[in-house]
mmCIF file of C-alpha atoms in Angstrom:
data_model
loop_
_atom_site.group_PDB
_atom_site.id
_atom_site.type_symbol
_atom_site.label_atom_id
_atom_site.label_comp_id
_atom_site.label_asym_id
_atom_site.label_seq_id
_atom_site.Cartn_x
_atom_site.Cartn_y
_atom_site.Cartn_z
ATOM 1 C CA UNK A 691 0.021 -0.007 -0.026
ATOM 2 C CA UNK A 692 1.312 3.443 -0.959
ATOM 3 C CA UNK A 693 1.336 6.102 1.752
ATOM 4 C CA UNK A 694 0.575 9.669 0.638
ATOM 5 C CA UNK A 695 3.182 12.317 1.305
ATOM 6 C CA UNK A 696 2.335 15.611 3.123
ATOM 7 C CA UNK A 697 2.778 17.408 -0.236
ATOM 8 C CA UNK A 698 0.315 15.077 -1.962
ATOM 9 C CA UNK A 699 -2.226 15.496 0.868
ATOM 10 C CA UNK A 700 -1.892 19.302 0.802
ATOM 11 C CA UNK A 701 -2.397 19.306 -2.971
ATOM 12 C CA UNK A 702 -5.504 17.179 -2.631
ATOM 13 C CA UNK A 703 -6.939 19.344 0.156
ATOM 14 C CA UNK A 704 -6.292 22.536 -1.904
ATOM 15 C CA UNK A 705 -7.971 21.000 -4.959
ATOM 16 C CA UNK A 706 -10.943 20.022 -2.810
ATOM 17 C CA UNK A 707 -11.251 23.576 -1.483
ATOM 18 C CA UNK A 708 -12.110 24.854 -4.924
ATOM 19 C CA UNK A 709 -14.709 22.531 -6.515
ATOM 20 C CA UNK A 710 -14.496 21.856 -10.223
ATOM 21 C CA UNK A 711 -16.431 24.568 -12.005
ATOM 22 C CA UNK A 712 -16.505 26.916 -8.995
ATOM 23 C CA UNK A 713 -17.436 30.570 -9.764
ATOM 24 C CA UNK A 714 -14.499 32.757 -10.586
ATOM 25 C CA UNK A 715 -14.093 36.529 -10.753
ATOM 26 C CA UNK A 716 -11.281 38.248 -12.636
ATOM 27 C CA UNK A 717 -10.449 41.737 -13.893
ATOM 28 C CA UNK A 718 -8.132 43.367 -16.427
ATOM 29 C CA UNK A 719 -8.018 46.483 -14.223
ATOM 30 C CA UNK A 720 -7.406 45.161 -10.644
ATOM 31 C CA UNK A 721 -5.660 42.092 -9.256
ATOM 32 C CA UNK A 722 -5.940 39.903 -6.207
ATOM 33 C CA UNK A 723 -3.954 41.448 -3.331
ATOM 34 C CA UNK A 724 -2.558 44.233 -5.473
ATOM 35 C CA UNK A 725 -2.860 48.001 -5.039
ATOM 36 C CA UNK A 726 -5.514 49.627 -7.170
ATOM 37 C CA UNK A 727 -4.542 52.516 -9.456
ATOM 38 C CA UNK A 728 -5.551 56.027 -8.329
ATOM 39 C CA UNK A 729 -7.909 56.322 -11.302
ATOM 40 C CA UNK A 730 -10.324 53.975 -9.447
ATOM 41 C CA UNK A 731 -10.263 56.199 -6.394
ATOM 42 C CA UNK A 732 -13.245 58.268 -5.285
ATOM 43 C CA UNK A 733 -13.286 61.941 -6.224
ATOM 44 C CA UNK A 734 -14.327 63.604 -2.984
ATOM 45 C CA UNK A 735 -13.879 63.140 0.820
ATOM 46 C CA UNK A 736 -10.305 64.384 0.281
ATOM 47 C CA UNK A 737 -9.528 61.939 -2.503
ATOM 48 C CA UNK A 738 -8.787 63.123 -6.078
ATOM 49 C CA UNK A 739 -9.385 60.026 -8.230
ATOM 50 C CA UNK A 740 -11.336 59.544 -11.438
ATOM 51 C CA UNK A 741 -13.919 57.249 -9.690
ATOM 52 C CA UNK A 742 -13.683 54.658 -12.535
ATOM 53 C CA UNK A 743 -15.310 51.349 -11.794
ATOM 54 C CA UNK A 744 -12.986 48.413 -12.682
ATOM 55 C CA UNK A 745 -13.618 45.874 -15.430
ATOM 56 C CA UNK A 746 -14.959 42.633 -13.982
ATOM 57 C CA UNK A 747 -15.576 39.190 -15.577
ATOM 58 C CA UNK A 748 -17.066 36.029 -14.143
ATOM 59 C CA UNK A 749 -17.714 32.577 -15.186
ATOM 60 C CA UNK A 750 -18.934 29.130 -13.993
ATOM 61 C CA UNK A 751 -22.159 30.154 -12.404
ATOM 62 C CA UNK A 752 -23.952 27.503 -10.323
ATOM 63 C CA UNK A 753 -27.047 25.767 -11.664
ATOM 64 C CA UNK A 754 -30.256 27.657 -10.964
ATOM 65 C CA UNK A 755 -28.657 31.105 -11.325
ATOM 66 C CA UNK A 756 -31.315 33.510 -12.581
ATOM 67 C CA UNK A 757 -29.916 36.877 -11.479
ATOM 68 C CA UNK A 758 -26.559 38.336 -10.562
ATOM 69 C CA UNK A 759 -25.325 41.069 -8.261
ATOM 70 C CA UNK A 760 -21.939 42.824 -8.038
ATOM 71 C CA UNK A 761 -20.725 44.553 -4.927
ATOM 72 C CA UNK A 762 -17.580 46.363 -3.687
ATOM 73 C CA UNK A 763 -17.080 46.513 0.056
ATOM 74 C CA UNK A 764 -14.298 47.795 2.351
ATOM 75 C CA UNK A 765 -14.235 45.716 5.572
ATOM 76 C CA UNK A 766 -11.484 47.988 6.936
ATOM 77 C CA UNK A 767 -13.464 51.225 7.027
ATOM 78 C CA UNK A 768 -13.395 52.826 10.462
ATOM 79 C CA UNK A 769 -17.123 52.567 10.947
ATOM 80 C CA UNK A 770 -17.687 49.357 12.913
ATOM 81 C CA UNK A 771 -19.635 48.022 9.959
ATOM 82 C CA UNK A 772 -17.378 48.426 6.882
ATOM 83 C CA UNK A 773 -18.235 50.562 3.876
ATOM 84 C CA UNK A 774 -20.302 49.677 0.763
ATOM 85 C CA UNK A 775 -18.713 51.184 -2.364
ATOM 86 C CA UNK A 776 -20.897 49.690 -5.046
ATOM 87 C CA UNK A 777 -24.061 47.568 -5.297
ATOM 88 C CA UNK A 778 -25.383 46.449 -8.677
ATOM 89 C CA UNK A 779 -28.366 44.049 -8.558
ATOM 90 C CA UNK A 780 -30.632 42.271 -10.940
ATOM 91 C CA UNK A 781 -28.178 41.707 -13.747
ATOM 92 C CA UNK A 782 -29.276 38.900 -16.050
ATOM 93 C CA UNK A 783 -27.615 35.483 -15.560
ATOM 94 C CA UNK A 784 -26.552 35.627 -19.199
ATOM 95 C CA UNK A 785 -24.243 38.555 -18.479
ATOM 96 C CA UNK A 786 -20.577 37.649 -17.841
ATOM 97 C CA UNK A 787 -18.813 40.977 -17.400
ATOM 98 C CA UNK A 788 -18.955 44.661 -16.615
ATOM 99 C CA UNK A 789 -16.775 46.941 -18.682
ATOM 100 C CA UNK A 790 -14.245 49.349 -17.203
ATOM 101 C CA UNK A 791 -15.955 52.564 -16.112
ATOM 102 C CA UNK A 792 -19.447 51.015 -16.615
ATOM 103 C CA UNK A 793 -20.985 52.622 -13.515
ATOM 104 C CA UNK A 794 -23.659 55.109 -14.432
ATOM 105 C CA UNK A 795 -24.171 53.658 -17.906
ATOM 106 C CA UNK A 796 -25.444 50.150 -17.268
ATOM 107 C CA UNK A 797 -28.022 48.993 -19.764
ATOM 108 C CA UNK A 798 -29.340 46.224 -17.427
ATOM 109 C CA UNK A 799 -29.424 45.863 -13.724
ATOM 110 C CA UNK A 800 -29.923 48.494 -10.962
ATOM 111 C CA UNK A 801 -27.148 50.451 -9.263
ATOM 112 C CA UNK A 802 -28.159 51.086 -5.630
ATOM 113 C CA UNK A 803 -27.051 53.702 -3.183
ATOM 114 C CA UNK A 804 -23.701 53.342 -1.415
ATOM 115 C CA UNK A 805 -22.424 54.424 1.966
ATOM 116 C CA UNK A 806 -21.292 57.665 0.206
ATOM 117 C CA UNK A 807 -25.007 58.525 -0.043
ATOM 118 C CA UNK A 808 -25.210 58.333 -3.793
ATOM 119 C CA UNK A 809 -25.989 55.722 -6.434
ATOM 120 C CA UNK A 810 -23.298 54.046 -8.493
ATOM 121 C CA UNK A 811 -19.660 53.239 -7.893
ATOM 122 C CA UNK A 812 -17.801 55.128 -5.195
ATOM 123 C CA UNK A 813 -14.120 54.250 -5.407
ATOM 124 C CA UNK A 814 -11.553 53.702 -2.629
ATOM 125 C CA UNK A 815 -10.894 56.642 -0.298
ATOM 126 C CA UNK A 816 -9.505 55.534 3.082
ATOM 127 C CA UNK A 817 -8.947 58.310 5.555
ATOM 128 C CA UNK A 818 -5.502 59.899 5.061
ATOM 129 C CA UNK A 819 -2.896 58.070 7.104
ATOM 130 C CA UNK A 820 -5.267 55.185 7.965
ATOM 131 C CA UNK A 821 -3.115 52.649 6.119
ATOM 132 C CA UNK A 822 -4.058 50.073 3.583
ATOM 133 C CA UNK A 823 -7.651 49.007 3.098
ATOM 134 C CA UNK A 824 -9.013 45.931 1.305
ATOM 135 C CA UNK A 825 -11.724 46.266 -1.363
ATOM 136 C CA UNK A 826 -13.732 43.098 -1.882
ATOM 137 C CA UNK A 827 -15.379 43.004 -5.321
ATOM 138 C CA UNK A 828 -17.859 40.119 -5.339
ATOM 139 C CA UNK A 829 -20.171 38.671 -7.950
ATOM 140 C CA UNK A 830 -23.161 36.902 -6.437
ATOM 141 C CA UNK A 831 -25.237 34.162 -8.186
ATOM 142 C CA UNK A 832 -28.895 34.369 -7.133
ATOM 143 C CA UNK A 833 -31.973 32.177 -7.763
ATOM 144 C CA UNK A 834 -34.086 35.281 -8.512
ATOM 145 C CA UNK A 835 -33.873 39.012 -8.841
ATOM 146 C CA UNK A 836 -33.816 41.052 -5.591
ATOM 147 C CA UNK A 837 -36.963 42.901 -4.599
ATOM 148 C CA UNK A 838 -35.216 46.181 -3.758
ATOM 149 C CA UNK A 839 -35.479 49.880 -4.693
ATOM 150 C CA UNK A 840 -32.590 52.307 -5.452
ATOM 151 C CA UNK A 841 -32.698 53.592 -1.848
ATOM 152 C CA UNK A 842 -32.724 50.209 -0.093
ATOM 153 C CA UNK A 843 -29.947 50.479 2.557
ATOM 154 C CA UNK A 844 -26.684 48.760 1.611
ATOM 155 C CA UNK A 845 -26.687 46.643 4.811
ATOM 156 C CA UNK A 846 -30.135 45.213 3.950
ATOM 157 C CA UNK A 847 -28.915 44.352 0.402
ATOM 158 C CA UNK A 848 -25.852 42.650 1.929
ATOM 159 C CA UNK A 849 -28.154 40.659 4.239
ATOM 160 C CA UNK A 850 -30.363 39.598 1.319
ATOM 161 C CA UNK A 851 -27.322 38.596 -0.868
ATOM 162 C CA UNK A 852 -25.874 36.455 1.907
ATOM 163 C CA UNK A 853 -29.206 34.821 2.672
ATOM 164 C CA UNK A 854 -29.995 33.973 -1.029
ATOM 165 C CA UNK A 855 -26.634 33.335 -2.709
ATOM 166 C CA UNK A 856 -26.318 30.125 -4.681
ATOM 167 C CA UNK A 857 -22.613 30.959 -5.006
ATOM 168 C CA UNK A 858 -20.179 33.860 -5.081
ATOM 169 C CA UNK A 859 -16.665 34.822 -6.138
ATOM 170 C CA UNK A 860 -14.536 37.557 -4.672
ATOM 171 C CA UNK A 861 -11.519 39.483 -5.882
ATOM 172 C CA UNK A 862 -9.759 41.584 -3.169
ATOM 173 C CA UNK A 863 -7.665 44.569 -4.189
ATOM 174 C CA UNK A 864 -6.068 47.150 -1.943
ATOM 175 C CA UNK A 865 -5.654 50.915 -1.725
ATOM 176 C CA UNK A 866 -3.788 53.384 0.467
ATOM 177 C CA UNK A 867 -4.440 57.104 0.714
ATOM 178 C CA UNK A 868 -1.079 58.851 1.317
ATOM 179 C CA UNK A 869 -0.543 60.842 4.514
ATOM 180 C CA UNK A 870 -1.029 64.532 3.893
#
């Protein structure tokens, strides 16, 4: 009988952690664990970016997916509850990407209000000197469209997404606002 090595067991466990056909999220604009370009930063609150939403692509949706949502969330915001930077809901399951700088010109789906108090993408803008923040871009596979309005609070949308998701994929990029 052959005994598996530690390396073989580790490889098997890692392969099992990501099921075949698991949802994936990628981008030509931002990359896992990497700093985001200033062009994606918010223009306001002391930040001087272009507020461009990044390009996002996804694939391998789970069976039963009828609707998609895309969110951007900063768990490091000094609020006690994070910061919602972008919420797009009710995209058709047939859609597989959002173009760079798509916010504000979506032909399908609904952009909801963010924690900035406005609809659409609100880019990174951590407080000056606060250090690096993570920005979690997530695509959510849902069994149906969400019954929400443009002014539904972001925390409520987050609750609904987590309660209903058939699957999700996240890409986490980072951003630092320089000390002034």
